[in-house]
Coordinates of C-alpha atoms (C1' of nucleotides) in Angstrom, one line a residue:
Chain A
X1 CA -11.5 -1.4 36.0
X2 CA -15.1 -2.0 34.0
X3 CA -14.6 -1.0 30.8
X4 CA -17.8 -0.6 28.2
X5 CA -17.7 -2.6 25.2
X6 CA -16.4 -1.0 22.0
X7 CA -17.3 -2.5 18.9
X8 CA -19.7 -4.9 20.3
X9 CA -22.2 -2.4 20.9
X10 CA -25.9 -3.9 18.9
X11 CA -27.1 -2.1 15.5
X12 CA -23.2 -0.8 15.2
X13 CA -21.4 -1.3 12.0
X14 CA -18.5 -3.2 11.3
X15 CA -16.1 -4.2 8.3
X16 CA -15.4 -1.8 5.3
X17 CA -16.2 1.4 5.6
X18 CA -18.6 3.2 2.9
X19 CA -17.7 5.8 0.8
X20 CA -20.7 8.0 2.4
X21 CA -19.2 7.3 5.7
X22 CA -15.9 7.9 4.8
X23 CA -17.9 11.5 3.5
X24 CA -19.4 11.9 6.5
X25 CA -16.5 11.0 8.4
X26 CA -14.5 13.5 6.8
X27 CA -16.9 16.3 6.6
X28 CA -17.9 16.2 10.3
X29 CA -14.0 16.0 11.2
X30 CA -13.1 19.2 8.8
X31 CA -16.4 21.3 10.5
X32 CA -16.2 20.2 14.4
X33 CA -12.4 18.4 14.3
X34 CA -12.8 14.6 16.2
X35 CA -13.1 15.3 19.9
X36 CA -14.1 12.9 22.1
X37 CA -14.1 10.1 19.9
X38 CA -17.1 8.1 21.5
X39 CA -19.1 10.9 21.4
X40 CA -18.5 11.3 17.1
X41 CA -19.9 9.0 15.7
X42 CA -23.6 9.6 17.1
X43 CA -22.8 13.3 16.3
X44 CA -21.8 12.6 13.0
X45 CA -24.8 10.7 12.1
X46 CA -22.7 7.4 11.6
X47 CA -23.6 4.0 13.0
X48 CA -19.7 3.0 14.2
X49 CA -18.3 2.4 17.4
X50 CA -15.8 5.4 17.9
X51 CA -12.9 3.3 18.0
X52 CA -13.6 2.4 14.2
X53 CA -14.1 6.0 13.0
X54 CA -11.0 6.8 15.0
X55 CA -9.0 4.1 12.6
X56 CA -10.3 5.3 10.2
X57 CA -9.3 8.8 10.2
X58 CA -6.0 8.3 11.6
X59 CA -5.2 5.6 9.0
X60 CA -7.2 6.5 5.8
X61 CA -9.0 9.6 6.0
X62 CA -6.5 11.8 7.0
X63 CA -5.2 14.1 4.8
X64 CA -1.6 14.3 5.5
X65 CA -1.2 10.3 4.6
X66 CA 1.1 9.7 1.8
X67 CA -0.4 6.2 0.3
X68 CA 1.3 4.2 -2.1
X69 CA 4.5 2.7 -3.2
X70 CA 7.4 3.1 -0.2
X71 CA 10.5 4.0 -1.2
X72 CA 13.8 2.8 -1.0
X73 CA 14.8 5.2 1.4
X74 CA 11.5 5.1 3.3
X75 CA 12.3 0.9 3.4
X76 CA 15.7 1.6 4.7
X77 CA 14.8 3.4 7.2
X78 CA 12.1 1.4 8.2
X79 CA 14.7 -1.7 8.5
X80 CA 17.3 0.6 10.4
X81 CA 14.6 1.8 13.2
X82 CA 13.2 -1.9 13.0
X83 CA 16.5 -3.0 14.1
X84 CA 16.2 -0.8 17.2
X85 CA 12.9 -0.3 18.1
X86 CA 11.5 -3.6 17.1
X87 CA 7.9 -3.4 16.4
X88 CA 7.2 0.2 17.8
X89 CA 5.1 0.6 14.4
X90 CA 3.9 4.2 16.0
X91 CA 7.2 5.3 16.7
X92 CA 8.9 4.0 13.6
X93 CA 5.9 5.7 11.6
X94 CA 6.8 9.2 13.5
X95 CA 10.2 9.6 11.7
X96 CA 8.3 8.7 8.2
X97 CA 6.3 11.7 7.2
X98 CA 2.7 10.7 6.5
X99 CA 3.1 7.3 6.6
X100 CA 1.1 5.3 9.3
X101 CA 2.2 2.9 11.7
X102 CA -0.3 0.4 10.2
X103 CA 0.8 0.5 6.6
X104 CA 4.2 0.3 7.9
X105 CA 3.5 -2.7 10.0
X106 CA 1.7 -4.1 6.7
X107 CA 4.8 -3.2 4.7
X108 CA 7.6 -4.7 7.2
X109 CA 5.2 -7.9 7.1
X110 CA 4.2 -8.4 3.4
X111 CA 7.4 -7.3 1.8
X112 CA 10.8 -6.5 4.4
X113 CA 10.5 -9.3 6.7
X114 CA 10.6 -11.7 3.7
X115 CA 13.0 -9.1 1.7
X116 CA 15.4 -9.7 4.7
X117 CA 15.0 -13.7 5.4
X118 CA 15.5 -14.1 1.6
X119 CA 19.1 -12.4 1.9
X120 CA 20.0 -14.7 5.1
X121 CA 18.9 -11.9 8.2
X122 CA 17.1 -12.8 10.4
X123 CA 14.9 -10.2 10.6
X124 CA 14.0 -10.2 14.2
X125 CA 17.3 -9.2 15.1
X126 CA 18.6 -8.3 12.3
X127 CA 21.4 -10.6 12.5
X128 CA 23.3 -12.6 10.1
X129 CA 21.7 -16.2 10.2
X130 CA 24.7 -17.7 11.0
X131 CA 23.3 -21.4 9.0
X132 CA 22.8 -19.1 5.6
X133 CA 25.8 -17.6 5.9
X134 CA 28.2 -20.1 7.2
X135 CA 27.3 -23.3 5.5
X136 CA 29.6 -24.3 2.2
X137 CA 32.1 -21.3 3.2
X138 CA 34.7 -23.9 4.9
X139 CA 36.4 -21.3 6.4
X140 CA 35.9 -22.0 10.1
X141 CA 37.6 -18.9 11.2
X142 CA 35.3 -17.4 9.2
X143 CA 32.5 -18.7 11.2
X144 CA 33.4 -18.2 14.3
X145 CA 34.2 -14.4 13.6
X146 CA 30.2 -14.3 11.9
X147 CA 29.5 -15.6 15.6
X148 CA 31.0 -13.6 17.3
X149 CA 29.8 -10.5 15.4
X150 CA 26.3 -11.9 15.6
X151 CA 26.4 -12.2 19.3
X152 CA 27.6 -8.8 19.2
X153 CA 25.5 -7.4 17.1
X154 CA 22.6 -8.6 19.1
X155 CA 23.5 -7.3 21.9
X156 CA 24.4 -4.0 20.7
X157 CA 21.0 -3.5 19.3
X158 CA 20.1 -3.9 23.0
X159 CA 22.6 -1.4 24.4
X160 CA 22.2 1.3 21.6
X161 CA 18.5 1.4 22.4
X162 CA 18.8 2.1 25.9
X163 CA 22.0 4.1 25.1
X164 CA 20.4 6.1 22.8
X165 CA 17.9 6.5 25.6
X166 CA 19.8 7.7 28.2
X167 CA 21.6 10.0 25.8
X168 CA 18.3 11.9 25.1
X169 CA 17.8 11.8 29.0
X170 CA 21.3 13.7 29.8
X171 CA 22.6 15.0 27.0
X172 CA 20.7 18.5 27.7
X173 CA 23.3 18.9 30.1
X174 CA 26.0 17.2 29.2
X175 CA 27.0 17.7 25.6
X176 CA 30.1 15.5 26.1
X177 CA 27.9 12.6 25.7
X178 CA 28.3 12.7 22.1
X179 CA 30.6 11.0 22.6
X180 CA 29.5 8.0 23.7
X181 CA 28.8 6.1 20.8
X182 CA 28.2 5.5 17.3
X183 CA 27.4 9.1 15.9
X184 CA 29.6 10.5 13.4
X185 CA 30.8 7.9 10.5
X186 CA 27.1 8.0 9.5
X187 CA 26.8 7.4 5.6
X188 CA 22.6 6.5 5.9
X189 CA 21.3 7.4 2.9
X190 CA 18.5 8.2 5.1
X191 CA 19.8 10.9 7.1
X192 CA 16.8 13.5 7.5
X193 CA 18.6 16.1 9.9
X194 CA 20.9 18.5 10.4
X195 CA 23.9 18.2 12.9
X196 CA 24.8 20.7 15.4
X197 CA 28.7 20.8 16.5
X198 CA 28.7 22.0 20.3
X199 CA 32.2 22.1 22.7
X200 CA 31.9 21.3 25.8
X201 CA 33.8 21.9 29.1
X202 CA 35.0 19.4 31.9
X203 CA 31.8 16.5 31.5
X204 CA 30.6 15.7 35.0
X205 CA 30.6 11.4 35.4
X206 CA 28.7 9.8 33.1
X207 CA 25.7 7.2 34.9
X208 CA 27.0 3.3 34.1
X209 CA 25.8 1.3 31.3
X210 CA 23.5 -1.1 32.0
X211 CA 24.7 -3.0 29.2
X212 CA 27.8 -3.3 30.6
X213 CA 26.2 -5.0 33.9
X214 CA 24.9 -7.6 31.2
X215 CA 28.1 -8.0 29.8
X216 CA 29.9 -8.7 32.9
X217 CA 27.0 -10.9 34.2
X218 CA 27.3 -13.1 31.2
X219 CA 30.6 -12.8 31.2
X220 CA 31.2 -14.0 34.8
X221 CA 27.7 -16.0 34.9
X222 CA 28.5 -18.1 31.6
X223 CA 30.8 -19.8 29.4
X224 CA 32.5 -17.7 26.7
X225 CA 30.8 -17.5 23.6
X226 CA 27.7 -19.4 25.2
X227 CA 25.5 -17.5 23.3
X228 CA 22.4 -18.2 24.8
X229 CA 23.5 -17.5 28.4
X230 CA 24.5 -14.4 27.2
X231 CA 21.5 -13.4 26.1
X232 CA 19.2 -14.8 28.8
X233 CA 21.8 -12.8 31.0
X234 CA 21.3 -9.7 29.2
X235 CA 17.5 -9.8 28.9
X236 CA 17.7 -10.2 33.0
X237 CA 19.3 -6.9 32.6
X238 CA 17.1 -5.2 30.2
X239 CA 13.7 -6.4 32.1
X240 CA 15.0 -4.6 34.8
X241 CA 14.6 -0.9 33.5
X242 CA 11.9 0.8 31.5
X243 CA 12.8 2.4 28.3
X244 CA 11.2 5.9 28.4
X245 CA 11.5 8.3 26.1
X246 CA 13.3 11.4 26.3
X247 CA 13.9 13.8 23.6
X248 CA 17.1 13.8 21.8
X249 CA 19.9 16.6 21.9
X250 CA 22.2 14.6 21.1
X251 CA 25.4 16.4 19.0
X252 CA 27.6 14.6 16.2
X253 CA 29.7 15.6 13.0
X254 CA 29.4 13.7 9.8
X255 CA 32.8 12.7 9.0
X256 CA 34.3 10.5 6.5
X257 CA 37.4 8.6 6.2
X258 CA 39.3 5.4 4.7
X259 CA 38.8 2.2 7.3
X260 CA 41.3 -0.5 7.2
X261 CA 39.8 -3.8 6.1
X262 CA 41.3 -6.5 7.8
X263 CA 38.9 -9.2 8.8
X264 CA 37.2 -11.7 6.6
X265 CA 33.6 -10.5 7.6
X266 CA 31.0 -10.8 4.7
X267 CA 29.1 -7.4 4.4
X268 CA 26.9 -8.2 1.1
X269 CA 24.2 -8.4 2.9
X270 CA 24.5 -4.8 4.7
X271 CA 25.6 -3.8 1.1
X272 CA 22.4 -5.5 -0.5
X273 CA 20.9 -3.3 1.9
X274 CA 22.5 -0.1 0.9
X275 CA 24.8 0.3 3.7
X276 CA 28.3 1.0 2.6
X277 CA 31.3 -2.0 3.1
X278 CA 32.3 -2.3 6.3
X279 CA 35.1 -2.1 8.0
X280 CA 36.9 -4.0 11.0
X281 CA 40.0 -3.0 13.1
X282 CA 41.8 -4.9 15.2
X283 CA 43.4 -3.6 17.9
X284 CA 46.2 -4.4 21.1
X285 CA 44.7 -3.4 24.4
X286 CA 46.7 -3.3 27.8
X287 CA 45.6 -4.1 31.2
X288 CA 44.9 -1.5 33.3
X289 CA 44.1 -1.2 36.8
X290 CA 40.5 -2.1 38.4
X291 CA 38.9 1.1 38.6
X292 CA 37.0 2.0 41.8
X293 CA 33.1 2.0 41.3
X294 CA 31.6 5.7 40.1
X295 CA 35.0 6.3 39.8
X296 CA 36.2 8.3 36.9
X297 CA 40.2 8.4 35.9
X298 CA 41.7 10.8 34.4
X299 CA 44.9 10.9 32.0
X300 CA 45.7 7.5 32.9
X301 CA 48.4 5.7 30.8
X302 CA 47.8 6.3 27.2
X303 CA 44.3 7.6 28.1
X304 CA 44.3 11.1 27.1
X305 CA 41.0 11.9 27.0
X306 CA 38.9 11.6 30.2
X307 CA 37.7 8.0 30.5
X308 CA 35.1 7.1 33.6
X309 CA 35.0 4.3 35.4
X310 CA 31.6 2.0 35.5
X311 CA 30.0 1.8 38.3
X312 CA 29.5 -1.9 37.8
X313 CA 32.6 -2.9 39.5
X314 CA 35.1 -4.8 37.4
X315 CA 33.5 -3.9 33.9
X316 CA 34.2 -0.3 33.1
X317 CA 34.3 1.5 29.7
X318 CA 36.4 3.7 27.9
X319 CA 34.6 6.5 26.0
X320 CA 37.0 8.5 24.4
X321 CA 40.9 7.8 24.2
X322 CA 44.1 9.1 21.5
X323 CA 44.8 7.0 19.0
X324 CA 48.4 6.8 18.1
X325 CA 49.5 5.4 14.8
X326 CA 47.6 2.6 13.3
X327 CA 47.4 1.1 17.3
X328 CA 44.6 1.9 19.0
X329 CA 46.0 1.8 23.2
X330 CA 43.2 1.4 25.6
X331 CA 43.2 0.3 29.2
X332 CA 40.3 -2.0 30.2
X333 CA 40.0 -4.3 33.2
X334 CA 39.5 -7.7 33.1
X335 CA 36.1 -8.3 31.6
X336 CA 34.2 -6.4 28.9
X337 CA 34.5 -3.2 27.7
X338 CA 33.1 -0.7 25.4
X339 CA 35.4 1.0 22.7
X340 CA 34.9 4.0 21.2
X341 CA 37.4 4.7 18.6
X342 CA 37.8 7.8 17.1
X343 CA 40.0 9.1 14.0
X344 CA 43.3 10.3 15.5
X345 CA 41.3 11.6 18.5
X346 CA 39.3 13.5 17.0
X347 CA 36.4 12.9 19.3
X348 CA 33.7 13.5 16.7
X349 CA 35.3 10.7 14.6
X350 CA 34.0 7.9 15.5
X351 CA 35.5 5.2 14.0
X352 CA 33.8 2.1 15.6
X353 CA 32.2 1.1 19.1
X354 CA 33.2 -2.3 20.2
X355 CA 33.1 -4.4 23.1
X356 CA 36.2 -5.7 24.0
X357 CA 37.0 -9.1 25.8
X358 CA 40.4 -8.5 27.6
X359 CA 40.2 -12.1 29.9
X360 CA 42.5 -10.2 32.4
X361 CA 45.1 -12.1 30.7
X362 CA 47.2 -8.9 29.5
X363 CA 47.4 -8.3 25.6
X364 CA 43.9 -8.8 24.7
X365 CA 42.9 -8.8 21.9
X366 CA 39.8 -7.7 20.3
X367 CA 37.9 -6.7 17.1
X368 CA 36.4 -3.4 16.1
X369 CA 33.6 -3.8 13.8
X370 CA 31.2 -1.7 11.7
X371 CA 29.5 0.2 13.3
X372 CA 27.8 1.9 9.9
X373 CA 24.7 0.0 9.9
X374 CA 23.6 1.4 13.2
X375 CA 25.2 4.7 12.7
X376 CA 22.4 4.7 10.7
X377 CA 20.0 3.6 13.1
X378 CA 21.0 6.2 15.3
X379 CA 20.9 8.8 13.1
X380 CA 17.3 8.0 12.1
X381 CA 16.3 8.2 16.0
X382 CA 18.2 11.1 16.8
X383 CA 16.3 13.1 14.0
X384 CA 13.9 13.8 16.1
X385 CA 16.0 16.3 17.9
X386 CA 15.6 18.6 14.9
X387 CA 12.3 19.3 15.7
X388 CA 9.8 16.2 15.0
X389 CA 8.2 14.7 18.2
X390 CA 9.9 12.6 20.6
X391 CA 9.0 9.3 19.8
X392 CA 9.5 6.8 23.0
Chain B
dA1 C1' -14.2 -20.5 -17.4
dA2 C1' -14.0 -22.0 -12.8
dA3 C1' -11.7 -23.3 -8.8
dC4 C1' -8.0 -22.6 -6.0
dC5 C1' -4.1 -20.1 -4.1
dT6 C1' -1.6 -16.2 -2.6
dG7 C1' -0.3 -11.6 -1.3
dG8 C1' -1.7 -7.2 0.2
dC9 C1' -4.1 -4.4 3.1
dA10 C1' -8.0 -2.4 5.8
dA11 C1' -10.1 -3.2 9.9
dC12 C1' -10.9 -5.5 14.2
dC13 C1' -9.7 -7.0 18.8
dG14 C1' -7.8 -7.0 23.2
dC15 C1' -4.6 -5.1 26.2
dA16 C1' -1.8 -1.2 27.9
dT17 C1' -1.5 3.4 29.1
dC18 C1' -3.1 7.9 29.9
dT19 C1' -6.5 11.1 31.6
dT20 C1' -10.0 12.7 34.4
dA21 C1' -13.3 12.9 38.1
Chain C
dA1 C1' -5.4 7.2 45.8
dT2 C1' -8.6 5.0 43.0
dA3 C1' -11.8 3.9 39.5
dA4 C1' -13.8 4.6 35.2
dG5 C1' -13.5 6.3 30.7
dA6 C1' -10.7 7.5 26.6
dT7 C1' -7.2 6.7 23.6
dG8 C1' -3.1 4.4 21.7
dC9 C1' -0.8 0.4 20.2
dG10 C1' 0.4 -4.0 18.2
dG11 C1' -1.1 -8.6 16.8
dT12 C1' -4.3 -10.8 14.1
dT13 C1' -8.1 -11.6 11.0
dG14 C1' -10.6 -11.7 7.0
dC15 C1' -11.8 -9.8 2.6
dC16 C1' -10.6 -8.9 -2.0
dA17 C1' -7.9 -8.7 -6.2
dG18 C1' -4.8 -10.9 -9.1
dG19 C1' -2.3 -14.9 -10.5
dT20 C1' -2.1 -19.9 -11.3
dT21 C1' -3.7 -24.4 -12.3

DNA sequence: AAACCTGGCAACCGCATCTTA
DNA sequence: ATAAGATGCGGTTGCCAGGTT
């Protein structure tokens, strides 16, 4: 495909832009709006390729462009939808209001990339850097459980992206789906939307997780807590399917409640970001039996909420189950698993999401972490089911 | 006061994707 | 179905202002 030069074009300007061309710019935009942008710039009397004048109204010259200092709240949620849509600048910029994706491209690189190596993230994957953070704490338990929550955490920013995906593909038609993952503990100080509450009848099977295909890869391809297989494993997974964008009806309360802290895990940097403390569960699992692929069970053991069966063979997830007492009961097969772990079974209290390592080994265990950060995360995505533009 | 350094940001460039004929 | 053109996107560059030596 031939394509004619842009900017290359002889006798066309380049570099700053004038304040008569930004005039004439403006003036020829307000009488005969911007059109074919090739075609304005001879129209408009300017002597620019139409790619610049194009940059230069979307990024200066329009007037619905808030310019200046971001705010606190605009910065957190441009880390939050960093952490899960990486360097989408356009669609980060479409959940902040008149900001555009190249000032928040300049932003993240002049100020929040630094803000977060400074405080020990890495802020690629917005992950602990394990060095920072581990080094002079002589706690080696404490180490390995920053590992292990790192690896997780990585990997989680995978799934919830292509989760949240899927959710926006399905959820017009199956409202159940809700309940499938980190919605409803969100305390983001950057919640933009309202929350609709909808019930829902019988929920047909829900389509398997990749990230659960990546998980059982690694987990039957690699060595436990070989980190890097695990992610080369999970990237095989995530090249394999595109990412598109749906729009979001996705349904979640806002609940609140008192978290047990029992682990050691440091959240000061989450808290230097302005995420709450976190908090981590632990929990007992039991085996259970190897559910058939695309099969779903129902009212199994203490499963008293429909679970489904993945259709990944071995690895399956549970996606809603009753609490009793302080014990969370699950049944997962050998391999990984996906908890979702609601407040005395009230589905629309989600208390944490967590991938759970059983080993087939019976009596598991496993830990529930935080899931408060990335509540966040998805609760800035998901605003754009109130009415803003879809965004992938 | 001048030279140098650094951070911030507007703009450019090239590629990808979408649209149209 | 295909090619060409138009537009969008993200990485990078280079200018400029302010600070430091």
């Amino acid at each position: 495909m031939g394509r004619s030069p842009c900017c290359s074009k002889v006798g066309l300007k380049k570099g700053p832009w004038t304040p008569e061309e930004d005039q004439k710019l403006l003036a020829y935009i307000e009488q005969h709006g911007h059109g074919s942008w090739r075609a304005l710039p001879a129209n408009a009397g300017l002597q620019r390729c139409g790619k610049s004048c194009r940059l230069r109204w979307t990024n200066y010259l329009r007037p619905d462009i808030k310019r200046g200092k971001f705010s606190l709240q605009e910065e957190q949620t441009i880390i939050q939808l960093h952490a899960l849509l990486g360097n989408r600048w356009s669609a980060i910029a479409s959940h902040l209001p008149k900001r555009t994706d190249n000032e928040i491209k300049n932003h993240w690189n002049t100020h929040l990339k630094k803000r977060l190596t400074k405080m020990g993230i890495d802020p690629m994957t917005h992950k602990p850097k394990l060095d920072a953070l581990g080094s002079g704490a002589g706690n080696a338990k404490d180490a390995a459980n920053l590992n292990h929550m790192a690896q997780w955490e990585s990997a989680r920013l995978e799934a919830e992206g292509r989760l949240v995906r899927e959710s926006k593909l399905v959820l017009v038609s199956n409202p159940l789906q809700h309940q499938l993952g980190f919605f409803g503990t969100s305390r983001s100080t950057t919640t933009q939307l309202t929350y609709n509450n909808s019930t829902s009848t019988a929920p047909p099977p829900l389509p398997c997780l990749d990230v659960l295909k990546a998980w059982k890869r690694t987990w039957t391809k690699s060595t436990r807590g070989n980190y890097n297989s695990y992610v080369n494993a999970f990237s095989d997974v995530m090249a394999m399917d595109d990412l598109e964008s749906p729009t979001s009806t996705l349904n979640f309360s806002d609940n609140s409640f008192p978290i047990q802290d029992v682990a050691g895990f440091d959240y000061n940097t989450l808290g230097a970001l302005g995420f709450n403390k976190s908090p981590v569960l632990t929990c007992e699992t039991s085996i259970f039996k190897e559910p058939e692929p695309e099969e779903r069970l129902e009212n199994s053991m203490d499963l008293q909420e429909m679970s489904y069966g993945c259709t990944d063979g071995n690895a399956w997830f549970v996606d809603s189950f009753r609490t009793s007492g302080n014990d969370q009961n699950v049944n997962v097969t050998e391999g990984l698993a996906d908890m979702f772990v609601y407040n005395g079974g009230d589905q629309k209290s989600l208390l944490a999401v967590e991938s759970c390592d059983n080993g087939g080994g019976g009596g598991g265990s496993f830990e529930l972490e935080n899931k408060s950060y990335w509540n966040g995360t998805m609760n800035l995505v998901n605003a754009s089911s109130s009415g803003l533009p879809p965004v992938f």
